[in-house]
Amino acid sequence: MAETDKKDLPKYLRCNDCGWSGSTFRMGCPNCWASHLVELESSGIGKIVDLVPVFYPPENLKDLGPYVSVLVEFDEGFQMLGISLVKPEDLSIGSSVVVSSFDKGTMRLLIKLG
Amino acid sequence: MSGRVAIIGVGMEKVGVATMPSWNLFAHAALSAMNDAGIERSQIQALHIGNVYSSFTERQTNIAPLALSTIGINTNIPSMRYETACASGSVAFRQGYLGILSGMYDIVLVGGTERLRAISGTAIQEAMATSMDVAERSAGLIFAVYWSYVAKAYGRKYQIDDASLQRLLANISIKNHYHGSFNKKAQFQKEISLEDVMNSSMVAPPIKVMDCCPFSDGAAALVLASDSIAKECKKPIWIAGSGQASGSWSVADSTDLATNPAITKAAQEAYRLARVGPKDIDVVEVHDCVNIHEVLCLECTGLLKPGEGIYSAEERRTYFNGDVPTNLSGGLKARGHPVGATGAYQLCEITQQLRGEFDGKEVEDPEIGMTVNVGGTGTVVTVNILRREG
């Protein structure tokens, strides 16, 4: 059973015409101008594309303490920014990750090593 | 349509920490600009003003008519405020330009103003972050993180190791502080060393404190006029071309963070209208909110080839006496970054360069100058090309 079962997972958009996918809500495809975007739920499994340690978190994330900003490419082909509380030295580009938690209200996405 | 539009007057307040509200700051800059143009308050037909954060930092919205009232203009002319993040000042300028170009007005006051330093640094950062996507902010995005992603993407694209990247970026800050040390309106009129940058606190690797511009207060204003009026003025500087574009909203959806197609699009539009190309530009002010962005601005406008920009300061190409003189004001790093006014400062500075009246480092006898002003995470871009004739 996948580790992400029973969690809220991020949704993404896919274009039925050209296959483009993205994480930010929009009414039309930025690649082919089609209007046939469908909203799907991600598996929550992906790889790190890049990461940046943040030593001084902003006010809205103060409760987390220092964190790592991670740019994740999910298995469905779209990218999304997330937060990892794993030590930066334990993360690298290409690391397999899964969604640890996702808040549909605030869109706060926590990522952990998969 | 009016044939052409010129800048006939400019005014700038010293950038730094102000002791008066942003609308008062703007009134001072506006009166300087009107005095420079040799026109009276009663001749102004519209006001376009850029401002981003007065609702956060001064608990005051609707500042366009407030600024008009403070200047002492009581002729019931239209006044508009523009909020397009760090590009607000140049967007206000462009709207004033288009208003004259349409034939609706003959003399228009434009510019920008900002007062950030009246509140805490934490509150400023919170306010500034609102120029980015709210969901991506909840997912950990702050400006320093964005610029770190950009710098790292650039380093990977051009195979530059981390240590070299940090040194090359530092040289851009050093160059801008060198220029800023001569600019009497700059917030930081002092030079810095490589050690100053390299030893400054790490914000988000590879971005350090001294790679970034400060938060600033300031106001700048310009008087624009139609062809027939400008011809009677002593030193009109003509708006030869103007372009504006919008960039990708979502950082995560960007396919290549080492470039910004919106800068290229705005530049191409400005070049087309001005009937010039990158090689014709004698002096430029670009948006170095973080030094890596100076690189993107220079490359995306074609002033430098892709992959060249990062070396430009170390090779002294972007110094006042180089082949691409860049940010002779000191740029955002040293002149300062009064957000909603920054684009207006750039336009005032290039105007003064073309007139041979800039109170700082100048290029020799320039004819054509350019500004590149960028808001948010590259989401709003203006490029303006100015020309001196005769």
Short mmCIF file of C-alpha atoms in Angstrom, two decimals, chain B:
data_model
loop_
_atom_site.label_atom_id
_atom_site.label_comp_id
_atom_site.label_asym_id
_atom_site.label_seq_id
_atom_site.Cartn_x
_atom_site.Cartn_y
_atom_site.Cartn_z
CA MET B 1 -2.79 60.40 -32.33
CA SER B 2 -0.03 62.68 -31.17
CA GLY B 3 3.14 62.03 -33.16
CA ARG B 4 5.71 61.67 -30.43
CA VAL B 5 6.11 62.04 -26.67
CA ALA B 6 9.06 63.45 -24.76
CA ILE B 7 10.26 63.72 -21.19
CA ILE B 8 10.60 67.43 -20.50
CA GLY B 9 11.30 67.38 -16.77
CA VAL B 10 12.55 65.01 -14.07
CA GLY B 11 12.75 65.10 -10.28
CA MET B 12 14.11 62.63 -7.74
CA GLU B 13 14.24 62.58 -3.98
CA LYS B 14 17.30 61.09 -2.29
CA VAL B 15 16.69 57.38 -1.71
CA GLY B 16 16.97 56.07 1.84
CA VAL B 17 14.89 56.48 4.96
CA ALA B 18 12.26 59.19 4.68
CA THR B 19 10.64 61.22 7.43
CA MET B 20 7.48 62.10 5.52
CA PRO B 21 4.57 60.17 3.94
CA SER B 22 4.97 58.78 0.44
CA TRP B 23 2.54 61.32 -1.05
CA ASN B 24 4.58 64.20 0.39
CA LEU B 25 7.74 62.60 -0.97
CA PHE B 26 6.12 62.41 -4.38
CA ALA B 27 5.00 66.03 -4.22
CA HIS B 28 8.61 67.13 -3.67
CA ALA B 29 9.78 65.06 -6.65
CA ALA B 30 6.88 66.33 -8.78
CA LEU B 31 7.62 69.97 -8.05
CA SER B 32 11.28 69.38 -8.95
CA ALA B 33 10.20 67.79 -12.22
CA MET B 34 7.81 70.65 -13.04
CA ASN B 35 10.50 73.19 -12.20
CA ASP B 36 12.94 71.29 -14.43
CA ALA B 37 10.36 71.33 -17.23
CA GLY B 38 9.55 74.98 -16.73
CA ILE B 39 5.82 74.42 -16.43
CA GLU B 40 3.19 75.42 -13.88
CA ARG B 41 0.97 73.12 -11.82
CA SER B 42 -2.06 74.37 -13.73
CA GLN B 43 -0.68 72.94 -16.99
CA ILE B 44 -0.68 69.30 -15.79
CA GLN B 45 -3.62 67.43 -17.35
CA ALA B 46 -3.35 63.99 -15.69
CA LEU B 47 -1.37 62.15 -13.02
CA HIS B 48 -0.23 58.52 -13.21
CA ILE B 49 1.56 57.30 -10.08
CA GLY B 50 3.13 53.97 -9.16
CA ASN B 51 2.89 52.76 -5.58
CA VAL B 52 2.69 49.28 -4.12
CA TYR B 53 2.61 49.19 -0.36
CA SER B 54 0.99 52.34 1.06
CA SER B 55 -1.96 50.26 2.26
CA PHE B 56 0.45 48.07 4.28
CA THR B 57 3.05 50.56 5.41
CA GLU B 58 1.07 53.78 5.79
CA ARG B 59 -2.53 52.55 6.15
CA GLN B 60 -3.50 54.74 3.22
CA THR B 61 -4.99 53.69 -0.10
CA ASN B 62 -6.23 55.88 -2.97
CA ILE B 63 -3.04 57.92 -2.93
CA ALA B 64 -3.27 59.33 -6.48
CA PRO B 65 -5.76 62.12 -5.63
CA LEU B 66 -3.98 62.55 -2.30
CA ALA B 67 -0.68 63.14 -4.11
CA LEU B 68 -2.43 65.53 -6.49
CA SER B 69 -3.84 67.50 -3.56
CA THR B 70 -0.45 67.55 -1.81
CA ILE B 71 1.25 68.89 -4.93
CA GLY B 72 -1.31 71.68 -4.95
CA ILE B 73 -3.12 70.82 -8.15
CA ASN B 74 -6.78 71.71 -7.73
CA THR B 75 -7.96 71.58 -11.34
CA ASN B 76 -9.91 68.30 -10.94
CA ILE B 77 -7.71 66.46 -13.43
CA PRO B 78 -7.77 62.64 -13.51
CA SER B 79 -5.32 60.79 -11.27
CA MET B 80 -4.54 57.08 -11.23
CA ARG B 81 -2.45 54.77 -9.03
CA TYR B 82 -0.80 51.67 -10.53
CA GLU B 83 0.22 48.57 -8.61
CA THR B 84 2.30 46.10 -10.59
CA ALA B 85 4.81 45.21 -7.87
CA CYS B 86 8.34 46.52 -8.52
CA ALA B 87 7.37 47.63 -12.03
CA SER B 88 4.70 50.06 -10.83
CA GLY B 89 6.67 53.25 -11.52
CA SER B 90 7.47 52.39 -15.11
CA VAL B 91 3.94 51.13 -15.78
CA ALA B 92 2.61 54.49 -14.56
CA PHE B 93 5.11 56.17 -16.88
CA ARG B 94 3.98 54.03 -19.80
CA GLN B 95 0.31 54.79 -19.20
CA GLY B 96 1.06 58.50 -19.17
CA TYR B 97 3.01 58.07 -22.40
CA LEU B 98 0.11 56.21 -24.03
CA GLY B 99 -2.34 58.87 -22.84
CA ILE B 100 -0.41 61.55 -24.73
CA LEU B 101 0.22 59.27 -27.70
CA SER B 102 -3.54 58.74 -27.98
CA GLY B 103 -4.06 62.48 -28.35
CA MET B 104 -6.08 62.75 -25.15
CA TYR B 105 -3.52 64.86 -23.24
CA ASP B 106 -0.56 67.14 -23.96
CA ILE B 107 1.17 67.39 -20.57
CA VAL B 108 1.08 64.58 -18.03
CA LEU B 109 2.81 64.03 -14.69
CA VAL B 110 4.02 60.46 -14.01
CA GLY B 111 6.24 58.71 -11.50
CA GLY B 112 6.26 56.59 -8.40
CA THR B 113 6.60 56.75 -4.65
CA GLU B 114 7.14 54.34 -1.80
CA ARG B 115 7.65 54.46 1.93
CA LEU B 116 8.71 51.12 3.32
CA ARG B 117 10.95 52.03 6.21
CA ALA B 118 8.21 53.27 8.51
CA ILE B 119 7.48 49.68 9.58
CA SER B 120 9.61 46.74 10.75
CA GLY B 121 11.74 44.70 8.38
CA THR B 122 9.60 41.64 9.09
CA ALA B 123 6.43 43.52 8.17
CA ILE B 124 8.07 44.83 4.98
CA GLN B 125 9.03 41.30 3.99
CA GLU B 126 5.48 40.11 4.62
CA ALA B 127 4.12 42.94 2.49
CA MET B 128 6.60 42.40 -0.34
CA ALA B 129 5.89 38.67 -0.42
CA THR B 130 2.30 39.39 -1.44
CA SER B 131 3.60 40.13 -4.95
CA MET B 132 4.11 36.35 -5.31
CA ASP B 133 1.52 33.59 -5.57
CA VAL B 134 -0.27 33.03 -2.26
CA ALA B 135 -0.29 29.23 -2.60
CA GLU B 136 3.42 29.08 -3.47
CA ARG B 137 4.14 31.31 -0.46
CA SER B 138 2.33 28.81 1.74
CA ALA B 139 4.52 26.16 0.15
CA GLY B 140 7.69 27.91 1.28
CA LEU B 141 8.37 30.46 -1.43
CA ILE B 142 10.05 33.71 -0.44
CA PHE B 143 11.87 36.10 -2.76
CA ALA B 144 15.31 34.92 -1.69
CA VAL B 145 14.30 31.34 -2.47
CA TYR B 146 13.08 32.36 -5.91
CA TRP B 147 16.35 34.12 -6.73
CA SER B 148 18.29 31.17 -5.38
CA TYR B 149 16.42 28.86 -7.77
CA VAL B 150 17.15 31.31 -10.61
CA ALA B 151 20.87 31.55 -9.78
CA LYS B 152 21.23 27.79 -9.45
CA ALA B 153 19.35 27.17 -12.69
CA TYR B 154 21.68 29.66 -14.41
CA GLY B 155 24.75 28.00 -12.91
CA ARG B 156 23.64 24.56 -14.11
CA LYS B 157 22.73 25.85 -17.58
CA TYR B 158 26.16 27.39 -18.12
CA GLN B 159 28.13 24.87 -16.04
CA ILE B 160 29.42 27.30 -13.45
CA ASP B 161 30.50 25.80 -10.13
CA ASP B 162 29.03 27.21 -6.91
CA ALA B 163 32.18 29.04 -5.76
CA SER B 164 32.66 30.73 -9.13
CA LEU B 165 28.97 31.64 -9.30
CA GLN B 166 29.13 33.35 -5.92
CA ARG B 167 32.28 35.28 -6.88
CA LEU B 168 30.86 36.37 -10.22
CA LEU B 169 27.62 37.51 -8.62
CA ALA B 170 29.55 39.42 -5.96
CA ASN B 171 31.35 41.35 -8.68
CA ILE B 172 28.00 42.70 -9.89
CA SER B 173 27.22 44.08 -6.44
CA ILE B 174 30.74 45.56 -6.24
CA LYS B 175 30.29 47.26 -9.62
CA ASN B 176 26.92 48.70 -8.65
CA HIS B 177 28.24 50.04 -5.36
CA TYR B 178 31.17 51.60 -7.23
CA HIS B 179 28.73 53.46 -9.48
CA GLY B 180 26.46 54.28 -6.53
CA SER B 181 29.38 55.85 -4.65
CA PHE B 182 29.22 58.74 -7.13
CA ASN B 183 25.42 59.14 -7.17
CA LYS B 184 24.28 61.90 -4.81
CA LYS B 185 20.74 60.47 -4.75
CA ALA B 186 21.83 56.92 -3.87
CA GLN B 187 21.00 55.24 -0.58
CA PHE B 188 24.51 53.73 -0.30
CA GLN B 189 27.20 56.06 -1.59
CA LYS B 190 30.09 53.79 -0.75
CA GLU B 191 32.15 51.07 -2.35
CA ILE B 192 32.20 47.48 -1.12
CA SER B 193 34.81 44.73 -1.45
CA LEU B 194 34.65 41.11 -2.53
CA GLU B 195 35.13 40.16 1.11
CA ASP B 196 32.17 42.32 2.14
CA VAL B 197 29.91 40.35 -0.16
CA MET B 198 31.37 36.90 0.41
CA ASN B 199 31.36 37.33 4.19
CA SER B 200 27.80 38.66 4.38
CA SER B 201 25.12 36.42 5.87
CA MET B 202 23.72 33.64 3.74
CA VAL B 203 20.01 34.15 3.04
CA ALA B 204 19.22 31.24 0.72
CA PRO B 205 22.30 29.61 -0.88
CA PRO B 206 23.93 30.93 -3.03
CA ILE B 207 22.20 34.25 -2.29
CA LYS B 208 23.75 36.33 0.50
CA VAL B 209 22.62 39.59 2.04
CA MET B 210 25.02 41.65 -0.10
CA ASP B 211 23.71 40.04 -3.27
CA CYS B 212 20.35 41.71 -2.52
CA CYS B 213 19.11 45.29 -2.72
CA PRO B 214 17.88 47.13 0.37
CA PHE B 215 14.34 48.23 1.23
CA SER B 216 14.08 51.95 0.57
CA ASP B 217 11.93 55.05 0.69
CA GLY B 218 11.89 57.37 -2.29
CA ALA B 219 9.95 59.16 -5.00
CA ALA B 220 10.69 60.15 -8.57
CA ALA B 221 8.60 62.09 -11.09
CA LEU B 222 8.68 62.98 -14.76
CA VAL B 223 6.75 65.48 -16.86
CA LEU B 224 5.78 64.13 -20.27
CA ALA B 225 4.67 66.29 -23.17
CA SER B 226 3.37 65.96 -26.69
CA ASP B 227 5.51 66.69 -29.72
CA SER B 228 4.42 70.30 -30.24
CA ILE B 229 5.01 71.30 -26.62
CA ALA B 230 8.25 69.32 -26.18
CA LYS B 231 9.85 70.99 -29.19
CA GLU B 232 9.67 74.31 -27.34
CA CYS B 233 11.43 72.90 -24.26
CA LYS B 234 15.15 73.21 -23.68
CA LYS B 235 16.21 69.56 -23.51
CA PRO B 236 13.46 67.12 -24.48
CA ILE B 237 14.35 63.44 -24.28
CA TRP B 238 12.15 61.46 -26.62
CA ILE B 239 10.41 58.20 -25.77
CA ALA B 240 11.57 56.21 -28.77
CA GLY B 241 10.06 52.85 -27.83
CA SER B 242 8.13 51.22 -25.01
CA GLY B 243 7.30 47.58 -24.40
CA GLN B 244 5.48 45.76 -21.62
CA ALA B 245 4.95 42.04 -21.03
CA SER B 246 3.71 39.61 -18.39
CA GLY B 247 5.76 36.61 -17.28
CA SER B 248 4.81 33.16 -16.00
CA TRP B 249 2.81 33.52 -12.80
CA SER B 250 3.68 30.22 -11.16
CA VAL B 251 7.34 29.66 -10.29
CA ALA B 252 6.81 25.88 -10.33
CA ASP B 253 5.34 26.00 -13.83
CA SER B 254 8.34 27.87 -15.28
CA THR B 255 10.24 25.67 -17.69
CA ASP B 256 13.56 27.55 -17.50
CA LEU B 257 14.24 29.85 -14.58
CA ALA B 258 17.57 30.94 -16.09
CA THR B 259 15.77 33.18 -18.55
CA ASN B 260 12.60 35.29 -18.73
CA PRO B 261 10.75 35.39 -22.07
CA ALA B 262 8.69 38.35 -20.84
CA ILE B 263 11.81 40.55 -20.73
CA THR B 264 12.65 39.48 -24.27
CA LYS B 265 9.11 40.21 -25.47
CA ALA B 266 9.02 43.68 -23.89
CA ALA B 267 12.48 44.48 -25.26
CA GLN B 268 11.59 43.34 -28.77
CA GLU B 269 8.53 45.60 -28.73
CA ALA B 270 10.58 48.57 -27.54
CA TYR B 271 13.34 47.93 -30.11
CA ARG B 272 10.75 47.60 -32.90
CA LEU B 273 9.07 50.89 -32.05
CA ALA B 274 12.39 52.70 -31.59
CA ARG B 275 13.81 51.14 -34.76
CA VAL B 276 17.03 50.29 -32.96
CA GLY B 277 18.71 47.14 -31.71
CA PRO B 278 20.77 46.19 -28.65
CA LYS B 279 23.99 47.47 -30.22
CA ASP B 280 22.52 50.98 -30.41
CA ILE B 281 21.99 51.27 -26.66
CA ASP B 282 24.60 53.55 -25.05
CA VAL B 283 23.55 53.25 -21.40
CA VAL B 284 21.05 51.12 -19.48
CA GLU B 285 19.44 50.89 -16.05
CA VAL B 286 18.24 47.37 -15.23
CA HIS B 287 16.43 45.72 -12.34
CA ASP B 288 19.12 44.21 -10.08
CA CYS B 289 16.88 43.50 -7.07
CA VAL B 290 19.23 40.54 -6.65
CA ASN B 291 22.42 40.60 -8.69
CA ILE B 292 21.56 37.48 -10.73
CA HIS B 293 18.63 39.45 -12.14
CA GLU B 294 20.97 42.01 -13.70
CA VAL B 295 22.39 39.07 -15.66
CA LEU B 296 18.96 37.97 -16.87
CA CYS B 297 17.98 41.53 -17.83
CA LEU B 298 21.14 42.03 -19.89
CA GLU B 299 20.85 38.68 -21.64
CA CYS B 300 17.10 38.67 -22.27
CA THR B 301 17.24 42.14 -23.84
CA GLY B 302 20.06 41.01 -26.14
CA LEU B 303 22.53 43.50 -24.69
CA LEU B 304 24.70 40.49 -23.89
CA LYS B 305 24.61 36.98 -25.31
CA PRO B 306 23.22 34.09 -23.24
CA GLY B 307 25.89 32.97 -20.80
CA GLU B 308 27.88 36.22 -21.02
CA GLY B 309 26.03 38.25 -18.43
CA ILE B 310 27.46 36.51 -15.40
CA TYR B 311 31.00 37.52 -16.41
CA SER B 312 30.13 41.08 -17.41
CA ALA B 313 31.04 42.86 -14.17
CA GLU B 314 34.21 40.86 -13.53
CA GLU B 315 35.31 41.68 -17.09
CA ARG B 316 34.31 45.33 -16.43
CA ARG B 317 32.03 45.36 -19.49
CA THR B 318 29.17 46.83 -17.44
CA TYR B 319 31.20 49.58 -15.78
CA PHE B 320 30.62 53.18 -16.89
CA ASN B 321 33.48 52.91 -19.38
CA GLY B 322 32.67 49.40 -20.61
CA ASP B 323 30.85 48.39 -23.78
CA VAL B 324 27.50 47.88 -21.96
CA PRO B 325 27.40 50.58 -19.24
CA THR B 326 24.86 49.27 -16.75
CA ASN B 327 23.32 50.78 -13.63
CA LEU B 328 25.42 53.92 -13.38
CA SER B 329 23.02 55.00 -10.64
CA GLY B 330 24.23 52.11 -8.52
CA GLY B 331 21.16 50.11 -9.47
CA LEU B 332 18.72 48.80 -6.94
CA LYS B 333 21.67 47.49 -4.91
CA ALA B 334 23.25 50.88 -4.17
CA ARG B 335 20.82 53.56 -5.33
CA GLY B 336 18.17 51.63 -3.45
CA HIS B 337 14.78 50.09 -4.21
CA PRO B 338 11.77 52.24 -3.28
CA VAL B 339 9.59 49.63 -4.93
CA GLY B 340 6.79 51.60 -6.60
CA ALA B 341 9.21 54.37 -7.55
CA THR B 342 12.15 52.32 -8.83
CA GLY B 343 11.08 52.30 -12.47
CA ALA B 344 10.58 56.07 -12.35
CA TYR B 345 14.09 56.54 -10.92
CA GLN B 346 15.55 54.50 -13.79
CA LEU B 347 13.78 56.73 -16.32
CA CYS B 348 14.91 59.94 -14.59
CA GLU B 349 18.48 58.66 -14.45
CA ILE B 350 18.61 57.72 -18.13
CA THR B 351 17.05 61.07 -19.03
CA GLN B 352 19.81 62.85 -17.11
CA GLN B 353 22.46 60.62 -18.71
CA LEU B 354 21.21 61.60 -22.17
CA ARG B 355 21.16 65.26 -21.21
CA GLY B 356 24.67 65.01 -19.77
CA GLU B 357 23.33 66.12 -16.40
CA PHE B 358 23.54 63.00 -14.24
CA ASP B 359 25.08 63.76 -10.85
CA GLY B 360 27.30 60.68 -10.79
CA LYS B 361 29.20 58.48 -13.20
CA GLU B 362 28.27 59.28 -16.80
CA VAL B 363 28.90 57.72 -20.17
CA GLU B 364 30.43 59.91 -22.82
CA ASP B 365 27.93 61.63 -25.10
CA PRO B 366 25.17 59.00 -25.10
CA GLU B 367 22.34 59.25 -27.62
CA ILE B 368 20.14 56.27 -26.75
CA GLY B 369 19.39 54.81 -23.31
CA MET B 370 17.17 52.03 -22.01
CA THR B 371 15.44 50.97 -18.81
CA VAL B 372 14.38 47.46 -17.75
CA ASN B 373 12.01 47.37 -14.78
CA VAL B 374 10.65 44.04 -13.53
CA GLY B 375 8.01 43.22 -10.93
CA GLY B 376 7.35 40.17 -8.76
CA THR B 377 8.95 36.91 -9.82
CA GLY B 378 9.51 38.29 -13.31
CA THR B 379 5.77 38.63 -13.82
CA VAL B 380 5.58 42.28 -14.96
CA VAL B 381 8.19 43.75 -17.29
CA THR B 382 8.60 47.12 -18.95
CA VAL B 383 11.39 48.13 -21.31
CA ASN B 384 11.65 51.76 -22.37
CA ILE B 385 14.06 53.29 -24.87
CA LEU B 386 14.84 56.99 -24.68
CA ARG B 387 16.63 59.10 -27.27
CA ARG B 388 18.36 62.47 -27.37
CA GLU B 389 18.21 64.41 -30.60
CA GLY B 390 20.50 67.20 -31.72
#
